[in-house]
PDB file of C-alpha atoms in Angstrom:
ATOM      1  CA  MET A  10      -0.030  -0.180  -0.135  1.00  0.00           C
ATOM      2  CA  SER A  11       1.359   3.302  -0.668  1.00  0.00           C
ATOM      3  CA  THR A  12       1.998   6.288   1.337  1.00  0.00           C
ATOM      4  CA  HIS A  13      -1.117   8.182   0.081  1.00  0.00           C
ATOM      5  CA  GLU A  14      -3.179   4.806   0.449  1.00  0.00           C
ATOM      6  CA  GLY A  15      -2.277   4.484   3.637  1.00  0.00           C
ATOM      7  CA  HIS A  16      -3.126   8.099   4.913  1.00  0.00           C
ATOM      8  CA  ARG A  17      -6.377   7.532   2.954  1.00  0.00           C
ATOM      9  CA  GLN A  18      -7.312   4.388   4.948  1.00  0.00           C
ATOM     10  CA  ARG A  19      -6.124   6.024   8.575  1.00  0.00           C
ATOM     11  CA  LEU A  20      -8.765   9.075   7.716  1.00  0.00           C
ATOM     12  CA  LYS A  21     -11.491   6.943   6.819  1.00  0.00           C
ATOM     13  CA  ARG A  22     -10.872   4.554   9.920  1.00  0.00           C
ATOM     14  CA  ARG A  23     -10.471   7.819  12.062  1.00  0.00           C
ATOM     15  CA  PHE A  24     -14.110   8.773  10.775  1.00  0.00           C
ATOM     16  CA  LEU A  25     -15.585   5.255  11.244  1.00  0.00           C
ATOM     17  CA  GLN A  26     -14.443   5.267  14.634  1.00  0.00           C
ATOM     18  CA  SER A  27     -15.159   8.710  16.014  1.00  0.00           C
ATOM     19  CA  GLY A  28     -16.903  10.475  13.175  1.00  0.00           C
ATOM     20  CA  LEU A  29     -15.638  14.061  12.691  1.00  0.00           C
ATOM     21  CA  ASP A  30     -14.771  15.050  16.361  1.00  0.00           C
ATOM     22  CA  GLY A  31     -11.214  16.480  16.422  1.00  0.00           C
ATOM     23  CA  PHE A  32     -11.493  17.035  12.332  1.00  0.00           C
ATOM     24  CA  ASP A  33     -10.295  20.322  11.245  1.00  0.00           C
ATOM     25  CA  GLU A  34     -11.976  21.650   7.876  1.00  0.00           C
ATOM     26  CA  ALA A  35      -9.444  21.022   5.641  1.00  0.00           C
ATOM     27  CA  HIS A  36      -9.198  17.440   6.605  1.00  0.00           C
ATOM     28  CA  VAL A  37     -13.106  17.338   6.407  1.00  0.00           C
ATOM     29  CA  LEU A  38     -13.119  18.275   3.232  1.00  0.00           C
ATOM     30  CA  GLU A  39      -9.618  16.177   2.095  1.00  0.00           C
ATOM     31  CA  LEU A  40     -12.317  13.106   3.273  1.00  0.00           C
ATOM     32  CA  LEU A  41     -15.143  14.069   1.203  1.00  0.00           C
ATOM     33  CA  LEU A  42     -13.487  14.472  -1.920  1.00  0.00           C
ATOM     34  CA  PHE A  43     -11.841  10.965  -1.696  1.00  0.00           C
ATOM     35  CA  TYR A  44     -14.632   9.683  -3.182  1.00  0.00           C
ATOM     36  CA  ALA A  45     -15.314  12.372  -6.338  1.00  0.00           C
ATOM     37  CA  ILE A  46     -11.265  11.999  -6.595  1.00  0.00           C
ATOM     38  CA  PRO A  47     -10.131   8.226  -6.383  1.00  0.00           C
ATOM     39  CA  ARG A  48      -6.914   8.345  -7.366  1.00  0.00           C
ATOM     40  CA  ARG A  49      -5.331  11.926  -6.536  1.00  0.00           C
ATOM     41  CA  ASP A  50      -3.876  13.223  -2.890  1.00  0.00           C
ATOM     42  CA  THR A  51      -7.018  15.535  -2.322  1.00  0.00           C
ATOM     43  CA  ALA A  52      -5.561  17.912   0.166  1.00  0.00           C
ATOM     44  CA  PRO A  53      -4.221  20.244  -1.892  1.00  0.00           C
ATOM     45  CA  LEU A  54      -7.737  20.864  -3.461  1.00  0.00           C
ATOM     46  CA  ALA A  55      -9.304  20.814  -0.117  1.00  0.00           C
ATOM     47  CA  LYS A  56      -6.517  23.606   0.879  1.00  0.00           C
ATOM     48  CA  ALA A  57      -7.260  25.388  -2.346  1.00  0.00           C
ATOM     49  CA  LEU A  58     -11.174  25.463  -1.618  1.00  0.00           C
ATOM     50  CA  LEU A  59     -10.964  26.636   1.871  1.00  0.00           C
ATOM     51  CA  GLU A  60      -8.620  29.788   0.564  1.00  0.00           C
ATOM     52  CA  GLU A  61     -10.948  30.657  -2.133  1.00  0.00           C
ATOM     53  CA  PHE A  62     -14.032  30.650   0.011  1.00  0.00           C
ATOM     54  CA  GLY A  63     -13.203  31.005   3.295  1.00  0.00           C
ATOM     55  CA  SER A  64     -14.786  28.539   5.241  1.00  0.00           C
ATOM     56  CA  LEU A  65     -16.215  24.759   5.130  1.00  0.00           C
ATOM     57  CA  ALA A  66     -19.518  26.162   5.089  1.00  0.00           C
ATOM     58  CA  ASN A  67     -19.181  28.265   2.148  1.00  0.00           C
ATOM     59  CA  VAL A  68     -17.720  25.635   0.111  1.00  0.00           C
ATOM     60  CA  LEU A  69     -20.491  23.373   0.807  1.00  0.00           C
ATOM     61  CA  GLU A  70     -22.548  26.296   0.041  1.00  0.00           C
ATOM     62  CA  ALA A  71     -21.118  27.272  -3.322  1.00  0.00           C
ATOM     63  CA  PRO A  72     -23.164  26.856  -6.663  1.00  0.00           C
ATOM     64  CA  PRO A  73     -21.768  24.249  -9.166  1.00  0.00           C
ATOM     65  CA  GLU A  74     -20.367  26.662 -11.261  1.00  0.00           C
ATOM     66  CA  ILE A  75     -18.362  28.591  -9.312  1.00  0.00           C
ATOM     67  CA  LEU A  76     -17.130  25.456  -7.693  1.00  0.00           C
ATOM     68  CA  GLY A  77     -15.668  24.445 -11.413  1.00  0.00           C
ATOM     69  CA  MET A  78     -13.527  27.577 -11.485  1.00  0.00           C
ATOM     70  CA  VAL A  79     -11.228  26.183  -9.084  1.00  0.00           C
ATOM     71  CA  PRO A  80      -8.378  24.319 -10.897  1.00  0.00           C
ATOM     72  CA  GLY A  81      -8.858  20.693  -9.690  1.00  0.00           C
ATOM     73  CA  VAL A  82     -12.703  20.710  -9.197  1.00  0.00           C
ATOM     74  CA  GLY A  83     -14.163  18.605 -11.774  1.00  0.00           C
ATOM     75  CA  GLU A  84     -17.934  17.776 -12.450  1.00  0.00           C
ATOM     76  CA  ASN A  85     -17.797  15.158  -9.863  1.00  0.00           C
ATOM     77  CA  ALA A  86     -15.931  16.996  -6.789  1.00  0.00           C
ATOM     78  CA  ALA A  87     -18.712  19.792  -7.645  1.00  0.00           C
ATOM     79  CA  ALA A  88     -21.973  17.568  -7.872  1.00  0.00           C
ATOM     80  CA  LEU A  89     -20.258  15.421  -4.648  1.00  0.00           C
ATOM     81  CA  ILE A  90     -19.841  19.055  -2.669  1.00  0.00           C
ATOM     82  CA  CYS A  91     -23.236  20.179  -3.768  1.00  0.00           C
ATOM     83  CA  LEU A  92     -25.189  17.038  -2.462  1.00  0.00           C
ATOM     84  CA  THR A  93     -23.727  17.050   0.442  1.00  0.00           C
ATOM     85  CA  THR A  94     -25.743  20.356   1.694  1.00  0.00           C
ATOM     86  CA  ALA A  95     -29.058  19.269   0.010  1.00  0.00           C
ATOM     87  CA  LEU A  96     -28.902  16.085   1.200  1.00  0.00           C
ATOM     88  CA  SER A  97     -28.208  17.255   4.930  1.00  0.00           C
ATOM     89  CA  ARG A  98     -31.533  19.878   3.768  1.00  0.00           C
ATOM     90  CA  TYR A  99     -33.202  17.035   2.987  1.00  0.00           C
ATOM     91  CA  TYR A 100     -32.283  14.888   5.824  1.00  0.00           C
ATOM     92  CA  LEU A 101     -33.282  17.611   8.207  1.00  0.00           C
ATOM     93  CA  THR A 102     -36.779  18.141   6.822  1.00  0.00           C
ATOM     94  CA  ARG A 103     -37.583  14.375   6.759  1.00  0.00           C
ATOM     95  CA  ARG A 104     -36.823  14.043  10.279  1.00  0.00           C
ATOM     96  CA  VAL A 105     -40.039  16.434  11.034  1.00  0.00           C
ATOM     97  CA  ALA A 106     -42.872  14.368  10.105  1.00  0.00           C
ATOM     98  CA  THR A 107     -46.176  15.500   8.882  1.00  0.00           C
ATOM     99  CA  GLY A 108     -48.795  15.328  11.493  1.00  0.00           C
ATOM    100  CA  ASN A 109     -46.679  17.115  14.051  1.00  0.00           C
ATOM    101  CA  VAL A 110     -48.667  20.109  15.806  1.00  0.00           C
ATOM    102  CA  LEU A 111     -47.701  23.476  15.367  1.00  0.00           C
ATOM    103  CA  HIS A 112     -49.762  25.758  18.005  1.00  0.00           C
ATOM    104  CA  THR A 113     -47.373  28.253  18.339  1.00  0.00           C
ATOM    105  CA  VAL A 114     -44.660  30.772  16.167  1.00  0.00           C
ATOM    106  CA  GLU A 115     -41.723  29.353  17.687  1.00  0.00           C
ATOM    107  CA  LEU A 116     -42.699  25.444  16.722  1.00  0.00           C
ATOM    108  CA  CYS A 117     -43.791  26.601  13.000  1.00  0.00           C
ATOM    109  CA  GLY A 118     -40.205  28.571  13.139  1.00  0.00           C
ATOM    110  CA  GLU A 119     -38.398  25.722  14.058  1.00  0.00           C
ATOM    111  CA  TYR A 120     -40.244  23.390  11.820  1.00  0.00           C
ATOM    112  CA  LEU A 121     -39.527  25.750   8.684  1.00  0.00           C
ATOM    113  CA  LEU A 122     -35.778  26.683   9.530  1.00  0.00           C
ATOM    114  CA  PRO A 123     -34.615  23.456   8.068  1.00  0.00           C
ATOM    115  CA  ARG A 124     -36.135  23.907   4.406  1.00  0.00           C
ATOM    116  CA  PHE A 125     -33.544  26.582   4.025  1.00  0.00           C
ATOM    117  CA  TYR A 126     -31.018  25.161   4.931  1.00  0.00           C
ATOM    118  CA  GLY A 127     -27.701  25.898   2.931  1.00  0.00           C
ATOM    119  CA  LEU A 128     -30.345  27.749   0.098  1.00  0.00           C
ATOM    120  CA  ARG A 129     -27.909  30.831  -1.423  1.00  0.00           C
ATOM    121  CA  ASP A 130     -31.059  31.997  -3.309  1.00  0.00           C
ATOM    122  CA  GLU A 131     -34.159  32.746  -2.466  1.00  0.00           C
ATOM    123  CA  ALA A 132     -37.271  30.242  -1.948  1.00  0.00           C
ATOM    124  CA  VAL A 133     -41.017  30.379  -0.884  1.00  0.00           C
ATOM    125  CA  CYS A 134     -42.410  27.768   1.065  1.00  0.00           C
ATOM    126  CA  ALA A 135     -45.784  27.150   2.427  1.00  0.00           C
ATOM    127  CA  LEU A 136     -46.875  24.879   5.519  1.00  0.00           C
ATOM    128  CA  SER A 137     -50.429  24.183   5.251  1.00  0.00           C
ATOM    129  CA  LEU A 138     -52.324  23.550   8.778  1.00  0.00           C
ATOM    130  CA  ASP A 139     -55.251  21.765   9.339  1.00  0.00           C
ATOM    131  CA  GLY A 140     -58.093  23.013  12.458  1.00  0.00           C
ATOM    132  CA  ARG A 141     -56.046  21.961  14.763  1.00  0.00           C
ATOM    133  CA  CYS A 142     -52.661  23.404  13.861  1.00  0.00           C
ATOM    134  CA  LYS A 143     -51.476  19.782  12.829  1.00  0.00           C
ATOM    135  CA  VAL A 144     -49.119  19.947   9.607  1.00  0.00           C
ATOM    136  CA  LEU A 145     -50.800  18.721   6.197  1.00  0.00           C
ATOM    137  CA  SER A 146     -47.939  19.334   3.958  1.00  0.00           C
ATOM    138  CA  CYS A 147     -45.018  21.740   3.632  1.00  0.00           C
ATOM    139  CA  ARG A 148     -42.899  22.661   0.523  1.00  0.00           C
ATOM    140  CA  ILE A 149     -41.185  25.053  -1.124  1.00  0.00           C
ATOM    141  CA  LEU A 150     -43.255  26.097  -3.841  1.00  0.00           C
ATOM    142  CA  CYS A 151     -41.067  28.253  -6.255  1.00  0.00           C
ATOM    143  CA  ARG A 152     -37.427  29.974  -6.253  1.00  0.00           C
ATOM    144  CA  GLY A 153     -37.052  33.520  -6.397  1.00  0.00           C
ATOM    145  CA  SER A 154     -38.357  36.730  -4.703  1.00  0.00           C
ATOM    146  CA  VAL A 155     -41.444  36.042  -2.827  1.00  0.00           C
ATOM    147  CA  ASN A 156     -42.287  39.869  -4.065  1.00  0.00           C
ATOM    148  CA  THR A 157     -42.928  38.304  -7.619  1.00  0.00           C
ATOM    149  CA  THR A 158     -46.677  37.893  -6.659  1.00  0.00           C
ATOM    150  CA  GLY A 159     -48.267  36.509  -9.684  1.00  0.00           C
ATOM    151  CA  VAL A 160     -46.855  33.163  -9.703  1.00  0.00           C
ATOM    152  CA  SER A 161     -46.184  33.029  -6.138  1.00  0.00           C
ATOM    153  CA  ILE A 162     -49.554  33.479  -5.159  1.00  0.00           C
ATOM    154  CA  ARG A 163     -51.123  31.342  -7.524  1.00  0.00           C
ATOM    155  CA  ARG A 164     -49.004  28.569  -6.470  1.00  0.00           C
ATOM    156  CA  ILE A 165     -49.778  29.165  -2.757  1.00  0.00           C
ATOM    157  CA  VAL A 166     -53.674  28.797  -3.514  1.00  0.00           C
ATOM    158  CA  GLU A 167     -53.189  26.071  -5.634  1.00  0.00           C
ATOM    159  CA  PHE A 168     -51.104  24.227  -2.831  1.00  0.00           C
ATOM    160  CA  ALA A 169     -53.722  25.429   0.013  1.00  0.00           C
ATOM    161  CA  LEU A 170     -56.668  23.819  -2.177  1.00  0.00           C
ATOM    162  CA  ALA A 171     -54.822  20.499  -2.691  1.00  0.00           C
ATOM    163  CA  THR A 172     -53.772  20.193   0.909  1.00  0.00           C
ATOM    164  CA  GLY A 173     -57.060  20.735   2.531  1.00  0.00           C
ATOM    165  CA  ALA A 174     -55.629  23.329   4.362  1.00  0.00           C
ATOM    166  CA  THR A 175     -57.750  25.512   7.107  1.00  0.00           C
ATOM    167  CA  SER A 176     -54.752  27.937   7.502  1.00  0.00           C
ATOM    168  CA  MET A 177     -51.414  28.242   6.010  1.00  0.00           C
ATOM    169  CA  VAL A 178     -47.846  30.018   7.226  1.00  0.00           C
ATOM    170  CA  LEU A 179     -46.225  31.451   4.289  1.00  0.00           C
ATOM    171  CA  ALA A 180     -42.193  31.482   4.786  1.00  0.00           C
ATOM    172  CA  HIS A 181     -39.602  32.635   2.622  1.00  0.00           C
ATOM    173  CA  ASN A 182     -35.754  33.523   3.221  1.00  0.00           C
ATOM    174  CA  HIS A 183     -33.380  36.369   2.877  1.00  0.00           C
ATOM    175  CA  PRO A 184     -29.956  35.059   1.595  1.00  0.00           C
ATOM    176  CA  SER A 185     -28.550  38.490   2.946  1.00  0.00           C
ATOM    177  CA  GLY A 186     -28.473  37.030   5.942  1.00  0.00           C
ATOM    178  CA  ILE A 187     -30.827  39.881   7.513  1.00  0.00           C
ATOM    179  CA  ALA A 188     -34.390  38.386   8.480  1.00  0.00           C
ATOM    180  CA  LEU A 189     -35.796  42.052   8.614  1.00  0.00           C
ATOM    181  CA  PRO A 190     -39.293  41.850   6.658  1.00  0.00           C
ATOM    182  CA  SER A 191     -39.036  44.637   3.867  1.00  0.00           C
ATOM    183  CA  GLY A 192     -41.902  46.665   3.004  1.00  0.00           C
ATOM    184  CA  ASP A 193     -42.438  44.627  -0.221  1.00  0.00           C
ATOM    185  CA  ASP A 194     -42.339  41.579   1.965  1.00  0.00           C
ATOM    186  CA  VAL A 195     -45.516  43.079   4.231  1.00  0.00           C
ATOM    187  CA  GLU A 196     -47.318  44.012   0.909  1.00  0.00           C
ATOM    188  CA  THR A 197     -47.154  40.813  -0.509  1.00  0.00           C
ATOM    189  CA  THR A 198     -48.202  39.288   3.045  1.00  0.00           C
ATOM    190  CA  HIS A 199     -51.523  40.881   2.453  1.00  0.00           C
ATOM    191  CA  ARG A 200     -51.942  40.212  -1.150  1.00  0.00           C
ATOM    192  CA  VAL A 201     -51.468  36.684  -0.373  1.00  0.00           C
ATOM    193  CA  ALA A 202     -53.759  36.795   3.118  1.00  0.00           C
ATOM    194  CA  ALA A 203     -56.645  38.277   0.584  1.00  0.00           C
ATOM    195  CA  ALA A 204     -56.333  35.602  -2.165  1.00  0.00           C
ATOM    196  CA  LEU A 205     -56.421  32.955   0.481  1.00  0.00           C
ATOM    197  CA  ASP A 206     -59.378  34.057   2.218  1.00  0.00           C
ATOM    198  CA  ALA A 207     -61.030  34.294  -1.188  1.00  0.00           C
ATOM    199  CA  VAL A 208     -60.920  30.435  -1.161  1.00  0.00           C
ATOM    200  CA  GLY A 209     -61.804  29.860   2.629  1.00  0.00           C
ATOM    201  CA  VAL A 210     -58.113  29.773   3.794  1.00  0.00           C
ATOM    202  CA  ALA A 211     -56.773  31.948   6.366  1.00  0.00           C
ATOM    203  CA  LEU A 212     -53.082  32.877   6.383  1.00  0.00           C
ATOM    204  CA  ALA A 213     -51.608  32.750   9.956  1.00  0.00           C
ATOM    205  CA  ASP A 214     -48.181  33.970   9.501  1.00  0.00           C
ATOM    206  CA  HIS A 215     -45.409  35.070   7.043  1.00  0.00           C
ATOM    207  CA  ILE A 216     -42.352  34.378   8.501  1.00  0.00           C
ATOM    208  CA  ILE A 217     -38.608  35.250   7.053  1.00  0.00           C
ATOM    209  CA  ILE A 218     -35.847  33.367   7.548  1.00  0.00           C
ATOM    210  CA  ALA A 219     -32.020  34.162   7.373  1.00  0.00           C
ATOM    211  CA  GLY A 220     -29.603  31.645   8.629  1.00  0.00           C
ATOM    212  CA  ASP A 221     -30.685  30.182  11.983  1.00  0.00           C
ATOM    213  CA  ASP A 222     -32.564  33.215  12.765  1.00  0.00           C
ATOM    214  CA  TYR A 223     -36.407  34.161  11.627  1.00  0.00           C
ATOM    215  CA  ILE A 224     -39.146  36.935  12.343  1.00  0.00           C
ATOM    216  CA  SER A 225     -42.649  36.560  12.183  1.00  0.00           C
ATOM    217  CA  LEU A 226     -44.563  39.476  10.682  1.00  0.00           C
ATOM    218  CA  ALA A 227     -47.544  38.760  12.981  1.00  0.00           C
ATOM    219  CA  GLN A 228     -45.442  38.476  15.930  1.00  0.00           C
ATOM    220  CA  SER A 229     -43.670  42.159  15.111  1.00  0.00           C
ATOM    221  CA  GLY A 230     -47.302  43.357  14.195  1.00  0.00           C
ATOM    222  CA  LEU A 231     -46.560  44.030  10.423  1.00  0.00           C
ATOM    223  CA  TYR A 232     -49.556  41.478   9.864  1.00  0.00           C
ATOM    224  CA  GLN A 233     -52.779  40.923  11.805  1.00  0.00           C
ATOM    225  CA  ARG A 234     -54.097  37.384  11.736  1.00  0.00           C
ATOM    226  CA  PRO A 235     -57.589  36.807  10.995  1.00  0.00           C
ATOM    227  CA  ASP A 236     -60.092  35.831  13.460  1.00  0.00           C
ATOM    228  CA  ASN A 237     -60.302  32.291  12.028  1.00  0.00           C
ATOM    229  CA  ALA A 238     -56.408  31.559  11.759  1.00  0.00           C
ATOM    230  CA  VAL A 239     -55.533  28.630  13.858  1.00  0.00           C
ATOM    231  CA  ILE A 240     -52.189  29.619  15.597  1.00  0.00           C
ATOM    232  CA  PRO A 241     -52.668  32.206  18.549  1.00  0.00           C
ATOM    233  CA  LYS A 242     -50.971  35.402  18.825  1.00  0.00           C
TER     234      LYS A 242
END
């Protein structure tokens, strides 16, 4: 066994025995790249990626076309890096099954946060609830600003009707990292509420998410829930 192969085996064995505890970011990325680049030392590429993007989190959240601009990152490596974040988001959202009862803003916020994990672009998510605040369905309906109201509102209404919602919670992310609602966010919230009200569904809240933080428009006093909304103030 070559020195290089021995190093790979030691790193893999260390992970299998102890997880990632004690790994630095370079070793984590080096280990990941083993599975996209089977016959080359991946340590220099891991170092180059960290120097280019500044942190492991930034590497894992980088778009594939940007990753591909780093010398040595081929299609397989870019796909694997992007898969890592997408798989984490998929796992986190599937851990929280439908049927949960979300009777507070805090529970809704914690339920919705994983939906936006690692997303670098804006996305609009709708949470469908029955009359007892039980989750019927939760889905990202479109990518892009929630303020592109024509497409977003139509999809939100269709989703509410298809899932038999009594109430809906709207959510979207601010990739800038600041969860503060904009004037457009507030205006769009009222447009969505009116469209849902027309089909007999109450908009309970609009939650803005940025990283691990979120702000409820209802709690902030920027949106007044209708009386038939199921989530208490």
